[in-house]
Amino acid sequence: MAQDLEAAYGLDTPDDNIALYRDWARTYDAAFAEDMDYVLPMHVAEAYRDGGGTGPVIDLGAGTGLCGAALRTLGISPVTATDLSEEMLQVAEGKAIYDRLFTGNLLDRLPVGDGTFAGAVSSGTFTHGHVGPEALPEVLRVIRPGGIAVISVNAAHWSDKGYDAAIAALEGVEATWKEVPIYGAASKGAHAKDLSRILTLKRSVG
Ligand SMILES: C[S@@+](CC[C@H](N)C(=O)[O-])C[C@H]1O[C@@H](n2cnc3c(N)ncnc32)[C@H](O)[C@@H]1O
């Protein structure tokens, strides 16, 4: 629903996110993802597969599980989910996609050890009002040397928040990106043509 998307883009703090997604969780899949023809989670999952990504993989800002479901469709498992919103994760849990789900704040330290996962994915979470480039070191911390993270970054948010400089400052990482549409042909409204950059970060082995 367009008004939910505008509200989401206008958020400021993690507490704002928790409050908005508490109310949005039940209708997110039908009234947002289906209505807007939200294709971004599959773009992220395909880029993860094409980059050689395997399980175990963590879905960061997993929400209701759309990216996890796309990974499973592509035969990638096991998948772990983390999100700030308990209510979004409850919807995801009902789909039986993830081996493990836990609440966590990407802008803080996630409750997992260094190098726990072969890789990480994130769709729709690095965007206006949500999570910025300051979270990239935490993403890299939880994946193994040689692993990859595939993260969608809203294209306008990329410029606003200085992702070029933040990526250049990361050590021991090879970064590439490509631009994709967030929504499919059936989408309507002011955000129908919005773009996202699919950022792939590959941690060096040594
Ligand atoms: C637009 S939804 C995307 C959900 C899902 N990945 C998808 O593509 O449908 C953004 C998600 O980011 C989560 N989020 C926002 N800030 C976060 C943070 N600091 N740490 C972890 N998750 C966060 C929200 O709770 C929400 O579930």
XYZ file of N, CA and C in Angstrom, residues 41-177:
411
model
N 13.125 -9.175 -3.745
C 13.690 -10.336 -3.032
C 14.223 -11.410 -3.986
N 13.549 -11.633 -5.108
C 14.044 -12.641 -6.060
C 15.316 -12.157 -6.752
N 15.415 -10.852 -7.049
C 16.667 -10.333 -7.627
C 17.832 -10.601 -6.678
N 17.609 -10.385 -5.384
C 18.682 -10.589 -4.403
C 19.060 -12.074 -4.346
N 18.046 -12.931 -4.280
C 18.313 -14.374 -4.185
C 19.049 -14.875 -5.424
N 18.647 -14.395 -6.595
C 19.317 -14.833 -7.831
C 20.766 -14.341 -7.875
N 20.995 -13.116 -7.418
C 22.373 -12.594 -7.399
C 23.223 -13.398 -6.415
N 22.601 -13.821 -5.303
C 23.346 -14.645 -4.324
C 23.736 -15.989 -4.965
N 22.787 -16.620 -5.622
C 23.086 -17.884 -6.316
C 24.139 -17.681 -7.397
N 23.968 -16.635 -8.214
C 24.879 -16.402 -9.340
C 26.291 -16.068 -8.856
N 26.393 -15.528 -7.632
C 27.705 -15.223 -7.057
C 28.346 -16.426 -6.380
N 27.687 -17.588 -6.468
C 28.225 -18.804 -5.864
C 27.842 -18.974 -4.409
N 26.869 -18.184 -3.941
C 26.452 -18.266 -2.536
C 25.793 -19.588 -2.198
N 26.062 -20.057 -0.991
C 25.491 -21.327 -0.508
C 24.947 -21.109 0.901
N 24.337 -22.157 1.454
C 23.977 -22.148 2.854
C 25.169 -22.584 3.684
N 25.173 -22.319 4.972
C 24.141 -21.578 5.696
C 24.243 -20.083 5.420
N 23.059 -19.485 5.211
C 22.989 -18.062 4.854
C 22.039 -17.364 5.827
N 22.370 -16.118 6.155
C 21.495 -15.348 7.043
C 20.805 -14.259 6.230
N 19.493 -14.132 6.432
C 18.663 -13.111 5.779
C 18.497 -11.963 6.774
N 19.101 -10.820 6.441
C 19.174 -9.674 7.363
C 18.028 -8.707 7.096
N 17.209 -8.439 8.099
C 15.991 -7.664 7.875
C 15.018 -8.513 7.088
N 14.877 -9.761 7.522
C 14.139 -10.780 6.756
C 12.656 -10.475 6.610
N 12.103 -9.706 7.540
C 10.684 -9.366 7.460
C 9.800 -10.597 7.455
N 8.873 -10.646 6.508
C 7.936 -11.769 6.428
C 8.500 -12.956 5.652
N 9.773 -12.882 5.252
C 10.420 -14.058 4.673
C 10.433 -14.140 3.164
N 10.241 -13.024 2.467
C 10.145 -13.107 1.005
C 11.481 -13.472 0.353
N 12.587 -12.970 0.899
C 13.891 -13.311 0.310
C 14.286 -14.739 0.691
N 13.972 -15.123 1.916
C 14.235 -16.503 2.331
C 13.476 -17.487 1.457
N 12.236 -17.153 1.150
C 11.436 -18.034 0.284
C 12.055 -18.118 -1.105
N 12.551 -16.987 -1.613
C 13.189 -16.989 -2.935
C 14.449 -17.849 -2.916
N 15.239 -17.758 -1.841
C 16.440 -18.602 -1.731
C 16.066 -20.073 -1.744
N 15.037 -20.416 -0.987
C 14.623 -21.825 -0.912
C 14.141 -22.315 -2.278
N 13.439 -21.444 -3.017
C 12.996 -21.795 -4.375
C 14.195 -22.141 -5.259
N 15.311 -21.462 -5.007
C 16.524 -21.696 -5.801
C 17.371 -22.832 -5.236
N 16.877 -23.481 -4.191
C 17.563 -24.648 -3.642
C 18.646 -24.327 -2.630
N 18.635 -23.107 -2.096
C 19.675 -22.704 -1.140
C 19.141 -22.811 0.289
N 19.819 -23.573 1.124
C 19.451 -23.753 2.523
C 20.680 -24.272 3.271
N 20.703 -24.243 4.604
C 19.680 -23.675 5.466
C 19.761 -22.143 5.497
N 18.619 -21.535 5.819
C 18.525 -20.082 5.887
C 18.066 -19.677 7.288
N 18.789 -18.711 7.863
C 18.445 -18.139 9.171
C 17.874 -16.747 8.933
N 16.911 -16.344 9.760
C 16.299 -15.020 9.623
C 16.567 -14.172 10.850
N 16.875 -12.893 10.613
C 16.886 -11.945 11.720
C 16.199 -10.668 11.279
N 15.538 -10.011 12.225
C 14.824 -8.762 11.946
C 14.607 -8.051 13.269
N 14.448 -6.746 13.179
C 14.131 -5.931 14.341
C 12.714 -6.208 14.851
N 11.835 -6.586 13.951
C 10.411 -6.700 14.273
C 9.995 -8.136 14.591
N 9.570 -8.338 15.825
C 9.051 -9.637 16.259
C 7.841 -10.043 15.422
N 6.989 -9.063 15.126
C 5.744 -9.367 14.409
C 6.011 -9.790 12.966
N 6.991 -9.150 12.311
C 7.343 -9.561 10.947
C 7.899 -10.989 10.968
N 8.736 -11.279 11.952
C 9.308 -12.632 12.045
C 8.245 -13.685 12.352
N 7.212 -13.295 13.094
C 6.135 -14.257 13.370
C 5.449 -14.679 12.074
N 5.256 -13.724 11.158
C 4.654 -14.072 9.857
C 5.604 -15.008 9.102
N 6.901 -14.678 9.115
C 7.886 -15.522 8.424
C 7.909 -16.927 9.012
N 7.836 -17.031 10.320
C 7.906 -18.337 10.995
C 6.785 -19.253 10.525
N 5.620 -18.666 10.280
C 4.462 -19.452 9.839
C 4.647 -20.079 8.473
N 5.633 -19.616 7.716
C 5.861 -20.149 6.361
C 6.849 -21.316 6.348
N 7.468 -21.605 7.494
C 8.417 -22.731 7.607
C 9.535 -22.665 6.563
N 10.111 -21.503 6.406
C 11.211 -21.281 5.451
C 12.561 -21.385 6.154
N 12.601 -20.857 7.374
C 13.874 -20.652 8.064
C 14.138 -21.732 9.100
N 15.423 -22.102 9.214
C 15.810 -23.052 10.254
C 15.822 -22.384 11.628
N 16.131 -21.089 11.638
C 16.213 -20.351 12.902
C 15.786 -18.913 12.637
N 15.076 -18.311 13.604
C 14.680 -16.904 13.491
C 14.988 -16.228 14.819
N 15.529 -15.014 14.771
C 15.737 -14.274 16.020
C 15.686 -12.777 15.755
N 15.226 -12.040 16.754
C 15.214 -10.586 16.621
C 16.629 -10.056 16.817
N 16.950 -9.000 16.068
C 18.271 -8.394 16.170
C 18.270 -7.061 15.454
N 19.198 -6.207 15.871
C 19.311 -4.869 15.295
C 20.621 -4.783 14.516
N 20.491 -4.622 13.215
C 21.679 -4.541 12.349
C 22.550 -3.336 12.653
N 21.970 -2.337 13.300
C 22.733 -1.136 13.642
C 23.462 -1.314 14.969
N 23.296 -2.482 15.546
C 23.960 -2.833 16.792
C 24.732 -4.125 16.505
N 25.032 -4.904 17.513
C 25.722 -6.170 17.271
C 24.690 -7.299 17.273
N 24.666 -8.095 16.215
C 23.733 -9.224 16.161
C 24.222 -10.322 17.115
N 23.302 -11.076 17.703
C 23.701 -12.106 18.671
C 24.184 -13.400 18.006
N 25.189 -13.268 17.129
C 25.822 -14.431 16.481
C 27.322 -14.183 16.420
N 28.096 -15.277 16.410
C 29.544 -15.174 16.406
C 30.104 -14.742 15.056
N 31.359 -14.345 15.077
C 32.050 -13.961 13.845
C 32.079 -15.150 12.884
N 31.838 -14.903 11.600
C 32.005 -15.926 10.572
C 31.062 -17.113 10.690
N 29.901 -16.906 11.262
C 28.960 -18.021 11.461
C 28.388 -18.540 10.146
N 28.233 -17.667 9.168
C 27.490 -18.033 7.946
C 28.390 -18.029 6.709
N 28.026 -18.877 5.736
C 28.717 -18.865 4.443
C 28.403 -17.581 3.685
N 27.263 -16.985 3.988
C 26.904 -15.752 3.301
C 25.709 -15.081 3.945
N 25.385 -13.903 3.400
C 24.257 -13.119 3.906
C 23.506 -12.507 2.729
N 22.212 -12.343 2.910
C 21.398 -11.599 1.942
C 20.580 -10.554 2.697
N 20.162 -9.539 1.971
C 19.237 -8.569 2.551
C 18.474 -7.897 1.425
N 17.153 -7.868 1.523
C 16.354 -7.171 0.508
C 15.434 -6.166 1.187
N 15.459 -4.951 0.693
C 14.509 -3.928 1.124
C 14.802 -3.289 2.463
N 15.924 -3.579 3.066
C 16.214 -3.097 4.424
C 17.234 -1.962 4.428
N 18.134 -1.955 3.449
C 19.080 -0.839 3.312
C 18.388 0.201 2.426
N 17.595 1.046 3.090
C 16.765 2.005 2.354
C 16.438 3.184 3.253
N 15.742 4.170 2.686
C 15.340 5.366 3.431
C 14.676 4.975 4.755
N 15.073 5.603 5.837
C 14.388 5.425 7.118
C 14.682 4.116 7.819
N 15.549 3.277 7.249
C 15.800 1.953 7.824
C 17.276 1.829 8.232
N 18.071 1.169 7.394
C 19.459 0.856 7.739
C 20.389 1.465 6.689
N 21.442 2.133 7.168
C 22.396 2.782 6.268
C 23.717 2.029 6.191
N 24.700 2.630 5.518
C 25.974 1.936 5.265
C 26.788 1.652 6.520
N 26.431 2.289 7.632
C 27.166 2.023 8.885
C 26.999 0.570 9.331
N 25.988 -0.137 8.779
C 25.774 -1.544 9.157
C 26.627 -2.517 8.337
N 27.313 -2.049 7.310
C 28.046 -2.985 6.440
C 29.131 -3.777 7.187
N 29.900 -3.172 8.104
C 30.885 -3.989 8.845
C 30.240 -5.123 9.646
N 29.044 -4.894 10.187
C 28.372 -5.952 10.944
C 27.927 -7.083 10.007
N 27.493 -6.728 8.797
C 27.150 -7.747 7.797
C 28.374 -8.623 7.518
N 29.510 -7.986 7.312
C 30.729 -8.740 6.975
C 31.229 -9.560 8.152
N 31.005 -9.075 9.353
C 31.477 -9.798 10.545
C 30.865 -11.192 10.653
N 29.583 -11.311 10.281
C 28.894 -12.586 10.513
C 29.119 -13.603 9.400
N 29.811 -13.192 8.306
C 30.095 -14.183 7.249
C 31.573 -14.589 7.270
N 31.804 -15.793 6.761
C 33.153 -16.362 6.778
C 34.070 -15.657 5.773
N 35.390 -15.716 5.999
C 36.320 -15.321 4.939
C 36.006 -16.151 3.686
N 35.973 -15.500 2.535
C 35.614 -16.181 1.285
C 34.120 -16.178 1.010
N 33.321 -15.773 2.001
C 31.862 -15.741 1.828
C 31.400 -14.472 1.123
N 30.099 -14.463 0.739
C 29.571 -13.260 0.079
C 28.316 -12.757 0.776
N 28.158 -11.436 0.690
C 26.914 -10.795 1.126
C 26.304 -10.116 -0.085
N 25.010 -10.337 -0.289
C 24.286 -9.701 -1.393
C 23.160 -8.873 -0.779
N 23.257 -7.570 -0.969
C 22.392 -6.626 -0.256
C 21.756 -5.670 -1.257
N 20.440 -5.522 -1.201
C 19.831 -4.486 -2.033
C 19.948 -3.148 -1.302
N 20.318 -2.134 -2.055
C 20.387 -0.771 -1.500
C 19.556 0.128 -2.415
N 18.519 0.739 -1.856
C 17.703 1.675 -2.633
C 18.631 2.683 -3.316
N 18.453 2.903 -4.621
C 19.418 3.694 -5.392
C 19.493 5.147 -4.912
N 18.359 5.746 -4.564
C 18.390 7.129 -4.077
C 19.040 7.205 -2.695
N 18.765 6.213 -1.862
C 19.373 6.129 -0.523
C 20.895 5.965 -0.645
N 21.350 5.223 -1.647
C 22.793 5.014 -1.894
C 23.487 6.376 -2.024
N 22.910 7.247 -2.848
C 23.523 8.568 -3.041
C 23.407 9.411 -1.777
N 22.205 9.422 -1.176
C 21.977 10.262 0.016
C 22.939 9.916 1.141
N 23.217 8.641 1.322
C 23.976 8.192 2.507
C 25.447 7.889 2.220
N 25.905 8.164 1.001
C 27.333 8.030 0.725
C 27.847 6.601 0.752
N 27.149 5.703 0.097
C 27.612 4.303 0.066
C 28.964 4.158 -0.647
N 29.232 4.983 -1.664
C 30.509 4.826 -2.382
C 31.678 4.939 -1.402
N 31.632 5.972 -0.553
C 32.733 6.183 0.400
C 32.754 5.076 1.455
N 31.579 4.667 1.920
C 31.520 3.625 2.961
C 32.071 2.297 2.429
N 31.765 1.990 1.179
C 32.257 0.729 0.589
C 33.764 0.812 0.367
N 34.225 1.959 -0.086
C 35.671 2.125 -0.321
C 36.464 1.970 0.977
N 35.818 2.282 2.118
C 36.520 2.208 3.408
C 36.561 0.785 3.982
N 35.806 -0.145 3.390
C 35.803 -1.524 3.905
C 37.121 -2.211 3.535
N 37.661 -2.963 4.471
C 38.935 -3.640 4.199
C 38.716 -5.120 3.902
N 39.528 -5.671 3.007
C 39.479 -7.100 2.719
C 38.197 -7.519 2.019
N 37.683 -6.650 1.168
C 36.403 -6.905 0.507
C 36.479 -6.495 -0.951
N 35.888 -7.323 -1.819
C 35.736 -6.943 -3.226
C 34.260 -6.613 -3.428
N 33.969 -5.417 -3.922
C 32.574 -4.980 -4.065
C 32.205 -4.784 -5.528
N 31.017 -5.289 -5.901
C 30.464 -5.028 -7.229
C 28.983 -4.720 -7.046
N 28.383 -4.047 -8.003
C 26.940 -3.810 -7.905
C 26.326 -3.688 -9.296
